[in-house]
Amino acid sequence: MNNFIFGRYLPGNSIIHKLNPAAKILLCFIYIFVVFFANNVATYLLLAATVVVFIILSKCSLSFFLKGIMPLLWVIIFTVLIQVFFSAGGHVYYSLGIIRITSFGIYNAILLFIRFMLIIAMSTVLTLTTSPLEISHGISMLLKPLKRFKFPVETFSLMISIALRFVPTLTDETKLIMDAQRSRGVDFGDGGLIKRAKAFVPLLIPLFVSAFKHADDLSVAMEARGYQTGKLRSHYHSYKWQTKDYSFISLIVIITIVTFMYRS
Amino acid sequence: MDNAISFKNVSHIYQPNTPLEYHALKDVSLKIKKGSFVSIIGKTGSGKSTLIKHINALLKPTNGSVRIDDFKIDNKTNNKHLNPLRQKVGMVFQFPEQQLFAETVKEDIAFGPSNFGIEGAELEQKVQKAVDTVRLDPKLFDKSPFDLSGGQKRRVAIAGVLAMEPEILVLDEPTAGLDLQGQEYILDLIKRLNREHSMTIILVSHQMDDVAKYSERVIVMSEGEIVKKCYPDELFTDVEFLDQYDLRVPETVKITKQLGAKGFNLDKLSLDEDELINEIINKLRNEEKNE
């Protein structure tokens, strides 16, 4: 678990760190979209090169990055193997019962592997360089057009930012309660399925109770400071769109166009 | 063996080999005698909590080893056979009322010992004994722990640890967030356990008055290292040292110093307010006699 970096944030001040969060989310979104349309060697090389450039620009050490996404590799390999063994179509190399290795299956598996890796790499760049609060700002900026359709953008983004803000608090609390119960003799992760599930009761109940208490305290504190739902508020952080944001967006648009031109 | 706990060159690193790597303990060695009352003080982030988590193997040393009676813990220690150790070392974490979960107070207190395989009449008796020790109202037995007041909840939580009948009790700021009465109650309880049951007590605290009043030995930590191990009166007369590590002076020491500055010198430094009062009264009486 220690090296697992998916979804973690590493403070820094590279150019990627300083991009407008809305631009970054948009970039990531377009990139994932494009990954599904690429279908030959040339386009995938282009997309892989893009993600490597992003990693280098974010000043993250490449080995740390690779080690961090290793744990996810097992999930990917599992999916890939299912593709290899159970796909039908194309030339059949080997078959035994329901297991069939076909050219089509292998092709699909390779495609799946590459797509998975690229998407995970790009979204890890996003989360490593963007703090949770910036992400919530970014999401609310991108959702702003939905206001026309009566979607409660303000409330939604407030919910996201509070949720993100409390992730580390609740993680700390989880660790603390786990330690406290372990020192009272609870063995988490030992024994059969039922015993394991039972061991989590002394963790989950205090955690829920404390989450309720946090919610109660926070809502009272917010009200005392003049918060009212649905009222228009001003914002402390304002993210301006800068030249670098536009240039990164244009870059990804160019990559999109090139990919669509060269896909077979 | 005389020592309940001994640390030998213990280091602990959180998240090693990542950019988030953090040295929380650096080459810590210490010995704590059986039945003693030791306080650990130091600024936030000085490694106190990391240190105490080693005492019942919630954390294992990255380097070095910890010995608690016959148990030896180093980085190769298996997680499987730690239950006898956990029974021996009771841990009261900060805000222990957060760990309550059972439907009734009784069940919650019984949770610890029952995890160690104690059943039936013996369990009943241990719960009763723990409840008597913290002097909890028996009327509260069948109530939900979530219906109790803050002070009562904390007492239930502490009773839950005491029901395991530990030989070593580790407390991380047991009085934080309690009113004065509650604070005194908990500290007197700890002192009683130390005196009457010769339980080894390790107290982490920011309250210098409590540290001065109750502990026999003090360990001062700073940035993951032990900077001083001494008797409380030694520590609290060394103003320069206290200043250097941003530690407060207990009120009794302050008062003694201020009286001294006005020419009223006491013979002895008292760390307990009652003692200080007696000292002042005696001094005044003696002066009267001499006149």
Coordinates of C-alpha atoms in Angstrom, one line a residue:
Chain A
M1 CA 0.0 0.0 0.0
N2 CA 2.9 2.3 0.7
N3 CA 3.9 2.9 -2.8
F4 CA 0.4 3.1 -4.2
I5 CA 0.1 6.6 -5.7
F6 CA -3.2 6.4 -7.7
G7 CA -5.4 9.3 -6.5
R8 CA -2.7 10.8 -4.3
Y9 CA -1.5 14.4 -4.5
L10 CA 2.1 15.5 -4.5
P11 CA 2.7 19.2 -4.0
G12 CA 5.1 20.8 -6.4
N13 CA 5.4 23.8 -8.7
S14 CA 5.9 22.4 -12.2
I15 CA 4.1 23.8 -15.1
I16 CA 1.5 21.0 -14.9
H17 CA 0.9 21.9 -11.2
K18 CA 0.2 25.5 -12.2
L19 CA -2.3 24.8 -15.0
N20 CA -5.9 25.8 -14.5
P21 CA -7.6 22.8 -12.8
A22 CA -10.5 23.0 -15.2
A23 CA -8.1 22.9 -18.1
K24 CA -6.4 19.9 -16.7
I25 CA -9.6 18.0 -16.1
L26 CA -10.7 18.8 -19.7
L27 CA -7.3 17.7 -21.0
C28 CA -7.6 14.4 -19.2
F29 CA -11.2 13.9 -20.4
I30 CA -10.3 14.6 -24.0
Y31 CA -7.3 12.3 -23.8
I32 CA -9.3 9.4 -22.4
F33 CA -11.9 9.9 -25.1
V34 CA -9.1 9.8 -27.8
V35 CA -7.5 6.7 -26.3
F36 CA -10.6 4.7 -27.2
F37 CA -10.5 5.9 -30.8
A38 CA -6.8 5.1 -31.5
N39 CA -6.4 1.7 -33.1
N40 CA -3.0 1.3 -34.6
V41 CA 0.7 1.5 -33.7
A42 CA 1.3 5.0 -34.9
T43 CA -1.6 6.6 -33.0
Y44 CA -0.7 4.7 -29.8
L45 CA 2.9 5.8 -30.0
L46 CA 1.7 9.4 -30.3
L47 CA -0.6 9.0 -27.3
A48 CA 2.1 7.3 -25.2
A49 CA 4.6 10.0 -26.1
T50 CA 2.0 12.6 -25.0
V51 CA 1.6 11.0 -21.6
V52 CA 5.4 10.6 -21.1
V53 CA 5.8 14.3 -21.9
F54 CA 3.2 15.1 -19.3
I55 CA 4.9 13.0 -16.7
I56 CA 8.3 14.7 -17.4
L57 CA 6.7 18.1 -17.4
S58 CA 5.2 17.4 -14.0
K59 CA 8.7 16.8 -12.6
C60 CA 7.7 13.5 -11.1
S61 CA 10.4 10.9 -11.1
L62 CA 9.6 8.3 -13.7
S63 CA 10.6 5.3 -11.6
F64 CA 8.5 6.5 -8.7
F65 CA 5.6 6.9 -11.1
L66 CA 5.9 3.4 -12.5
K67 CA 6.3 1.8 -9.1
G68 CA 3.2 3.7 -8.0
I69 CA 0.9 2.3 -10.7
M70 CA 2.3 -1.2 -10.4
P71 CA -0.4 -2.4 -7.9
L72 CA -3.0 -1.7 -10.6
L73 CA -1.1 -3.8 -13.1
W74 CA -2.6 -7.0 -11.5
V75 CA -6.1 -5.8 -12.2
I76 CA -5.2 -5.1 -15.8
I77 CA -3.4 -8.4 -16.3
F78 CA -6.5 -10.2 -14.9
T79 CA -8.8 -8.5 -17.4
V80 CA -6.3 -9.0 -20.2
L81 CA -6.1 -12.8 -19.5
I82 CA -9.9 -13.0 -19.5
Q83 CA -9.9 -11.4 -22.9
V84 CA -7.2 -13.8 -24.2
F85 CA -8.9 -16.9 -23.0
F86 CA -12.5 -16.2 -23.7
S87 CA -12.8 -14.2 -26.9
A88 CA -14.2 -15.7 -30.0
G89 CA -13.4 -14.9 -33.6
G90 CA -10.5 -14.9 -36.0
H91 CA -7.9 -17.6 -36.3
V92 CA -8.1 -20.2 -33.5
Y93 CA -4.6 -21.1 -32.1
Y94 CA -5.7 -23.4 -29.3
S95 CA -8.9 -24.5 -27.7
L96 CA -9.8 -26.6 -24.7
G97 CA -13.4 -26.6 -23.5
I98 CA -14.6 -23.1 -23.2
I99 CA -11.1 -21.7 -23.2
R100 CA -10.1 -20.5 -26.7
I101 CA -7.1 -18.5 -27.7
T102 CA -7.8 -16.7 -30.9
S103 CA -6.0 -14.0 -32.9
F104 CA -9.0 -11.8 -32.3
G105 CA -8.7 -12.3 -28.5
I106 CA -5.0 -11.5 -28.4
Y107 CA -5.5 -8.4 -30.5
N108 CA -8.2 -7.3 -28.2
A109 CA -6.2 -8.0 -25.1
I110 CA -3.2 -6.0 -26.3
L111 CA -5.6 -3.1 -27.2
L112 CA -7.1 -3.3 -23.7
F113 CA -3.8 -3.4 -22.0
I114 CA -2.5 -0.3 -23.8
R115 CA -5.7 1.6 -23.2
F116 CA -5.8 0.8 -19.6
M117 CA -2.1 1.8 -19.1
L118 CA -2.5 5.1 -20.9
I119 CA -5.7 6.1 -19.1
I120 CA -4.3 5.2 -15.7
A121 CA -1.1 7.0 -16.4
M122 CA -2.9 10.2 -17.5
S123 CA -5.3 10.3 -14.7
T124 CA -2.5 9.7 -12.2
V125 CA -0.7 12.7 -13.6
L126 CA -3.9 14.7 -13.0
T127 CA -4.3 13.6 -9.4
L128 CA -0.6 13.8 -8.6
T129 CA -0.5 17.4 -9.7
T130 CA -3.9 18.7 -8.6
S131 CA -4.9 19.1 -5.0
P132 CA -8.4 17.8 -4.2
L133 CA -9.7 21.3 -3.6
E134 CA -8.4 22.4 -7.1
I135 CA -10.2 19.4 -8.6
S136 CA -13.5 20.4 -7.0
H137 CA -13.0 23.9 -8.3
G138 CA -12.2 22.5 -11.7
I139 CA -15.3 20.4 -11.7
S140 CA -17.6 23.2 -10.7
M141 CA -16.1 25.4 -13.4
L142 CA -16.7 22.8 -16.0
L143 CA -20.3 22.2 -14.7
K144 CA -21.2 25.8 -14.8
P145 CA -23.1 25.5 -18.2
L146 CA -25.4 23.0 -16.5
K147 CA -26.9 25.9 -14.4
R148 CA -29.2 26.7 -17.3
F149 CA -30.8 23.3 -16.8
K150 CA -31.5 24.0 -13.1
F151 CA -28.7 21.8 -12.0
P152 CA -27.5 22.9 -8.5
V153 CA -23.9 23.5 -9.5
E154 CA -23.0 25.5 -6.4
T155 CA -24.4 22.9 -3.9
F156 CA -22.8 20.1 -5.9
S157 CA -19.4 21.6 -5.9
L158 CA -19.6 22.4 -2.2
M159 CA -20.5 18.8 -1.6
I160 CA -17.5 17.7 -3.6
S161 CA -15.1 20.0 -1.9
I162 CA -16.3 19.1 1.6
A163 CA -16.1 15.4 0.7
L164 CA -12.6 15.8 -0.5
R165 CA -11.6 17.9 2.4
F166 CA -12.8 15.2 4.8
V167 CA -11.0 12.3 3.1
P168 CA -7.7 12.7 5.0
T169 CA -9.6 13.5 8.2
L170 CA -11.6 10.3 8.0
T171 CA -8.5 8.3 6.9
D172 CA -6.6 9.5 10.0
E173 CA -9.6 8.6 12.1
T174 CA -9.9 5.2 10.5
K175 CA -6.2 4.6 11.3
L176 CA -6.6 5.8 14.9
I177 CA -9.7 3.7 15.6
M178 CA -8.1 0.7 13.9
D179 CA -5.0 1.1 16.2
A180 CA -7.2 1.5 19.2
Q181 CA -9.2 -1.6 18.5
R182 CA -6.1 -3.6 17.5
S183 CA -4.7 -2.8 20.9
R184 CA -7.9 -4.2 22.4
G185 CA -7.2 -7.5 20.6
V186 CA -9.0 -7.1 17.3
D187 CA -7.2 -8.8 14.5
F188 CA -8.1 -7.2 11.2
G189 CA -7.5 -9.3 8.2
D190 CA -7.2 -12.6 10.0
G191 CA -9.5 -15.7 9.8
G192 CA -12.2 -16.6 7.4
L193 CA -14.6 -14.3 5.6
I194 CA -17.2 -14.1 8.3
K195 CA -14.6 -13.5 11.0
R196 CA -13.0 -10.8 9.0
A197 CA -16.3 -9.1 8.3
K198 CA -17.2 -9.2 12.0
A199 CA -13.9 -7.6 12.9
F200 CA -14.9 -4.5 10.9
V201 CA -17.9 -3.8 13.1
P202 CA -15.8 -2.1 15.8
L203 CA -14.3 0.0 13.1
L204 CA -17.3 1.0 11.1
I205 CA -19.7 1.9 13.8
P206 CA -17.3 4.5 15.5
L207 CA -16.4 5.8 12.0
F208 CA -20.0 6.4 11.1
V209 CA -20.8 8.0 14.5
S210 CA -17.9 10.3 14.0
A211 CA -18.9 11.2 10.5
F212 CA -22.3 12.1 11.7
K213 CA -20.8 14.2 14.4
H214 CA -18.5 15.9 11.9
A215 CA -21.5 16.6 9.7
D216 CA -23.5 18.0 12.6
D217 CA -20.7 20.3 13.8
L218 CA -19.8 21.5 10.4
S219 CA -23.3 22.4 9.4
V220 CA -23.8 24.4 12.7
A221 CA -20.4 26.1 12.2
M222 CA -21.3 27.0 8.5
E223 CA -24.7 28.4 9.5
A224 CA -23.1 30.4 12.3
R225 CA -20.8 31.9 9.7
G226 CA -23.7 32.9 7.5
Y227 CA -24.0 30.2 5.0
Q228 CA -27.4 29.7 3.3
T229 CA -28.2 27.2 0.7
G230 CA -29.0 28.5 -2.8
K231 CA -27.7 32.0 -2.0
L232 CA -25.2 33.4 -4.5
R233 CA -21.7 33.5 -3.1
S234 CA -18.5 35.1 -4.2
H235 CA -15.3 33.1 -4.4
Y236 CA -11.9 33.5 -2.7
H237 CA -10.0 31.6 -5.4
S238 CA -10.4 32.7 -8.9
Y239 CA -8.7 30.7 -11.6
K240 CA -8.0 32.7 -14.7
W241 CA -7.4 31.1 -18.0
Q242 CA -3.9 31.8 -19.1
T243 CA -1.9 31.4 -22.3
K244 CA -0.4 28.1 -21.0
D245 CA -3.9 26.7 -20.5
Y246 CA -4.9 27.6 -24.0
S247 CA -1.7 26.2 -25.4
F248 CA -2.1 22.9 -23.6
I249 CA -5.7 22.6 -24.8
S250 CA -4.7 23.4 -28.4
L251 CA -2.0 20.8 -28.1
I252 CA -4.5 18.1 -27.1
V253 CA -6.9 19.2 -29.8
I254 CA -4.1 18.8 -32.4
I255 CA -3.3 15.4 -31.0
T256 CA -6.9 14.5 -31.3
I257 CA -7.1 15.6 -34.9
V258 CA -3.9 13.8 -35.8
T259 CA -5.1 10.6 -34.1
F260 CA -8.4 10.7 -36.1
M261 CA -6.4 11.3 -39.3
Y262 CA -4.1 8.3 -38.8
R263 CA -6.4 5.8 -37.3
S264 CA -7.1 2.9 -39.6
Chain B
M1 CA 14.4 -8.4 34.7
D2 CA 13.8 -5.0 36.1
N3 CA 12.9 -3.2 33.0
A4 CA 9.4 -3.4 31.7
I5 CA 10.3 -1.7 28.4
S6 CA 13.5 -1.2 26.7
F7 CA 14.2 0.4 23.3
K8 CA 17.5 -0.3 21.6
N9 CA 18.5 2.1 18.8
V10 CA 15.0 2.3 17.4
S11 CA 14.3 4.2 14.3
H12 CA 11.1 4.5 12.4
I13 CA 10.5 5.8 8.9
Y14 CA 7.1 6.3 7.5
Q15 CA 6.6 5.6 3.8
P16 CA 10.2 4.7 3.1
N17 CA 11.6 5.1 -0.5
T18 CA 9.0 7.6 -1.6
P19 CA 9.2 11.4 -1.9
L20 CA 6.9 11.3 1.2
E21 CA 9.5 9.5 3.3
Y22 CA 9.5 10.7 6.9
H23 CA 11.9 9.9 9.8
A24 CA 9.7 9.9 12.8
L25 CA 12.1 8.3 15.2
K26 CA 15.9 8.5 15.0
D27 CA 18.0 6.1 17.0
V28 CA 16.0 6.1 20.2
S29 CA 17.2 4.1 23.2
L30 CA 15.5 4.1 26.5
K31 CA 14.7 1.9 29.5
I32 CA 11.6 2.1 31.7
K33 CA 11.5 0.3 35.0
K34 CA 8.6 -1.9 36.1
G35 CA 6.0 -0.1 38.1
S36 CA 7.3 3.4 37.3
F37 CA 5.4 6.5 36.2
V38 CA 7.0 8.0 33.2
S39 CA 5.9 11.1 31.3
I40 CA 6.8 11.8 27.7
I41 CA 6.7 15.4 26.6
G42 CA 7.7 17.4 23.5
K43 CA 6.1 19.6 20.9
T44 CA 3.5 18.3 18.4
G45 CA 5.2 16.2 15.8
S46 CA 8.2 15.3 17.9
G47 CA 7.5 11.6 17.6
K48 CA 5.8 10.9 20.9
S49 CA 2.8 9.1 19.4
T50 CA 5.1 7.1 17.1
L51 CA 7.2 6.1 20.0
I52 CA 4.3 4.8 22.1
K53 CA 2.8 2.8 19.2
H54 CA 5.9 0.7 19.3
I55 CA 5.2 -0.4 22.8
N56 CA 2.4 -2.7 21.7
A57 CA 3.7 -3.3 18.2
L58 CA 1.1 -1.2 16.4
L59 CA 4.2 0.0 14.6
K60 CA 7.4 -2.0 14.2
P61 CA 10.8 -0.4 14.2
T62 CA 12.4 0.1 10.9
N63 CA 15.7 -0.4 12.7
G64 CA 16.6 -1.5 16.1
S65 CA 14.4 -3.5 18.5
V66 CA 12.0 -3.0 21.3
R67 CA 11.7 -5.4 24.3
I68 CA 8.7 -5.7 26.5
D69 CA 9.3 -8.3 29.1
D70 CA 9.8 -11.5 27.1
F71 CA 8.6 -10.0 23.8
K72 CA 11.1 -8.8 21.3
I73 CA 9.8 -6.7 18.5
D74 CA 11.9 -5.8 15.4
N75 CA 11.2 -5.3 11.8
K76 CA 10.9 -9.1 11.2
T77 CA 8.3 -9.6 14.0
N78 CA 5.3 -11.5 12.7
N79 CA 1.9 -9.9 13.1
K80 CA 0.3 -13.3 14.1
H81 CA 1.4 -13.7 17.7
L82 CA 1.0 -10.3 19.1
N83 CA -2.2 -10.8 21.2
P84 CA -0.4 -11.8 24.4
L85 CA 1.6 -8.6 24.1
R86 CA -1.5 -6.5 23.4
Q87 CA -3.0 -7.9 26.6
K88 CA 0.0 -7.0 28.6
V89 CA 0.1 -3.4 27.2
G90 CA -3.1 -1.4 27.5
M91 CA -3.3 1.7 25.2
V92 CA -5.6 4.6 25.9
F93 CA -5.5 6.8 22.8
Q94 CA -6.3 10.4 22.5
F95 CA -10.1 10.9 22.7
P96 CA -10.6 7.2 23.5
E97 CA -14.4 7.7 23.5
Q98 CA -14.2 7.6 19.7
Q99 CA -13.5 3.8 19.9
L100 CA -16.8 2.9 21.6
F101 CA -19.1 0.9 19.4
A102 CA -21.1 -1.8 21.3
E103 CA -24.8 -1.7 22.0
T104 CA -24.3 -1.4 25.8
V105 CA -21.6 0.0 28.1
K106 CA -21.1 -3.5 29.5
E107 CA -20.5 -5.1 26.2
D108 CA -18.1 -2.5 25.2
I109 CA -16.0 -2.9 28.3
A110 CA -16.1 -6.7 27.9
F111 CA -14.9 -6.4 24.3
G112 CA -11.2 -6.3 25.0
P113 CA -11.0 -9.3 27.4
S114 CA -13.3 -11.4 25.2
N115 CA -11.0 -10.8 22.3
F116 CA -8.3 -12.5 24.4
G117 CA -10.6 -15.5 24.9
I118 CA -11.9 -14.8 28.4
E119 CA -15.5 -16.0 28.9
G120 CA -18.3 -16.4 31.4
A121 CA -17.8 -15.7 35.1
E122 CA -14.2 -14.6 34.7
L123 CA -15.2 -12.1 32.0
E124 CA -18.0 -10.8 34.2
Q125 CA -15.7 -10.4 37.1
K126 CA -13.1 -8.5 35.1
V127 CA -15.7 -6.1 33.8
Q128 CA -17.0 -5.5 37.3
K129 CA -13.5 -4.9 38.6
A130 CA -12.7 -2.4 35.8
V131 CA -16.0 -0.6 36.4
D132 CA -15.2 -0.4 40.2
T133 CA -11.7 1.0 39.4
V134 CA -13.0 3.9 37.3
R135 CA -16.0 4.2 39.7
L136 CA -18.7 4.1 37.1
D137 CA -22.3 4.2 38.1
P138 CA -23.8 0.7 37.7
K139 CA -27.0 2.2 36.5
L140 CA -25.2 3.0 33.2
F141 CA -24.4 -0.6 32.5
D142 CA -27.2 -1.3 30.1
K143 CA -27.3 2.1 28.4
S144 CA -25.9 2.7 25.0
P145 CA -22.4 4.3 25.2
F146 CA -23.6 6.9 22.8
D147 CA -26.1 8.3 25.3
L148 CA -23.4 9.1 27.9
S149 CA -21.8 12.4 28.6
G150 CA -18.2 13.1 27.4
G151 CA -16.6 12.4 30.8
Q152 CA -18.6 9.2 31.3
K153 CA -17.7 8.0 27.8
R154 CA -14.1 8.5 28.5
R155 CA -14.4 6.5 31.7
V156 CA -16.1 3.7 29.9
A157 CA -13.3 3.7 27.3
I158 CA -10.6 3.6 29.9
A159 CA -12.5 0.8 31.8
G160 CA -12.5 -1.1 28.5
V161 CA -8.7 -1.0 28.5
L162 CA -8.4 -1.7 32.2
A163 CA -10.6 -4.8 31.9
M164 CA -7.8 -6.5 30.0
E165 CA -5.8 -6.1 33.2
P166 CA -2.7 -4.8 31.5
E167 CA 0.6 -4.6 33.3
I168 CA 1.7 -1.5 31.3
L169 CA -0.7 1.3 30.7
V170 CA 0.1 3.8 27.9
L171 CA -2.0 7.0 27.8
D172 CA -1.9 9.6 25.1
E173 CA -3.2 12.8 26.5
P174 CA -6.0 11.2 28.6
T175 CA -7.2 14.5 29.9
A176 CA -7.5 16.4 26.6
G177 CA -10.9 18.1 26.2
L178 CA -12.1 17.4 29.7
D179 CA -13.2 19.9 32.3
L180 CA -11.0 20.5 35.4
Q181 CA -12.9 18.0 37.5
G182 CA -12.7 15.3 34.9
Q183 CA -9.0 15.9 34.4
E184 CA -8.3 15.5 38.0
Y185 CA -10.4 12.4 38.2
I186 CA -8.6 10.7 35.4
L187 CA -5.1 11.6 36.7
D188 CA -5.9 10.5 40.3
L189 CA -7.2 7.2 38.8
I190 CA -3.9 6.7 36.9
K191 CA -1.9 7.5 40.0
R192 CA -3.9 5.1 42.0
L193 CA -3.3 2.3 39.5
N194 CA 0.4 3.1 39.6
R195 CA 0.5 3.0 43.4
E196 CA -1.9 0.3 44.4
H197 CA -1.5 -2.1 41.4
S198 CA 2.1 -1.2 40.6
M199 CA 1.1 -0.7 37.0
T200 CA 3.8 0.8 34.8
I201 CA 2.4 4.1 33.5
I202 CA 3.5 5.9 30.4
L203 CA 1.8 9.3 30.0
V204 CA 2.0 11.5 27.0
S205 CA 1.0 15.0 28.0
H206 CA 1.2 18.7 27.2
Q207 CA 0.1 19.7 30.7
M208 CA 3.3 20.5 32.5
D209 CA 1.5 20.9 35.8
D210 CA 0.3 17.2 35.6
V211 CA 3.7 16.0 34.5
A212 CA 5.4 17.8 37.3
K213 CA 2.9 16.6 39.9
Y214 CA 2.5 13.0 39.0
S215 CA 5.5 11.6 37.2
E216 CA 8.7 10.0 38.5
R217 CA 10.7 10.3 35.4
V218 CA 10.3 12.6 32.3
I219 CA 11.4 11.9 28.8
V220 CA 11.7 15.0 26.5
M221 CA 11.4 14.4 22.8
S222 CA 12.2 16.7 19.9
E223 CA 12.2 16.0 16.2
G224 CA 12.3 12.2 16.6
E225 CA 15.0 12.1 19.2
I226 CA 15.2 11.9 23.0
V227 CA 16.8 15.1 24.1
K228 CA 16.6 14.5 27.9
K229 CA 15.7 11.8 30.4
C230 CA 15.6 13.0 33.9
Y231 CA 13.6 13.6 37.2
P232 CA 10.9 16.2 37.0
D233 CA 12.5 18.6 39.4
E234 CA 15.8 18.5 37.4
L235 CA 13.9 19.4 34.2
F236 CA 11.7 22.1 35.6
T237 CA 14.5 24.1 37.2
D238 CA 16.4 24.2 33.9
V239 CA 14.7 27.2 32.5
E240 CA 17.1 27.6 29.6
F241 CA 16.4 24.0 28.5
L242 CA 12.7 24.5 28.8
D243 CA 13.0 27.7 26.7
Q244 CA 15.1 25.9 24.1
Y245 CA 12.4 23.3 23.5
D246 CA 9.5 25.6 23.9
L247 CA 8.2 23.8 27.0
R248 CA 6.1 25.6 29.6
V249 CA 7.1 25.9 33.3
P250 CA 4.6 24.5 35.8
E251 CA 2.7 27.1 37.9
T252 CA 4.3 25.9 41.1
V253 CA 7.8 26.6 39.7
K254 CA 6.7 30.0 38.4
I255 CA 5.3 31.0 41.8
T256 CA 8.5 29.8 43.6
K257 CA 10.6 31.8 41.2
Q258 CA 8.5 34.9 41.6
L259 CA 8.6 34.7 45.4
G260 CA 12.4 34.2 45.2
A261 CA 12.7 37.4 43.1
K262 CA 11.0 39.3 45.9
G263 CA 13.4 37.9 48.5
F264 CA 11.2 35.1 49.8
N265 CA 13.4 32.1 49.1
L266 CA 12.0 28.6 49.7
D267 CA 14.4 25.8 50.6
K268 CA 12.8 23.3 48.3
L269 CA 11.2 23.3 44.9
S270 CA 7.7 21.8 45.1
L271 CA 6.0 20.4 42.0
D272 CA 2.7 19.7 43.7
E273 CA 0.5 22.7 44.8
D274 CA -0.3 21.2 48.2
E275 CA 3.3 20.7 48.9
L276 CA 4.1 24.3 47.8
I277 CA 1.4 25.7 50.1
N278 CA 2.8 23.7 53.1
E279 CA 6.3 24.9 52.2
I280 CA 5.2 28.5 52.2
I281 CA 3.3 28.1 55.5
N282 CA 6.3 26.4 57.2
K283 CA 8.6 29.2 56.0
L284 CA 6.3 31.8 57.3
R285 CA 6.0 30.0 60.7
N286 CA 9.8 29.7 60.9
E287 CA 10.2 33.4 60.2
E288 CA 7.7 34.2 62.9
K289 CA 9.6 32.1 65.4
N290 CA 12.9 33.7 64.6
E291 CA 11.6 37.2 65.2

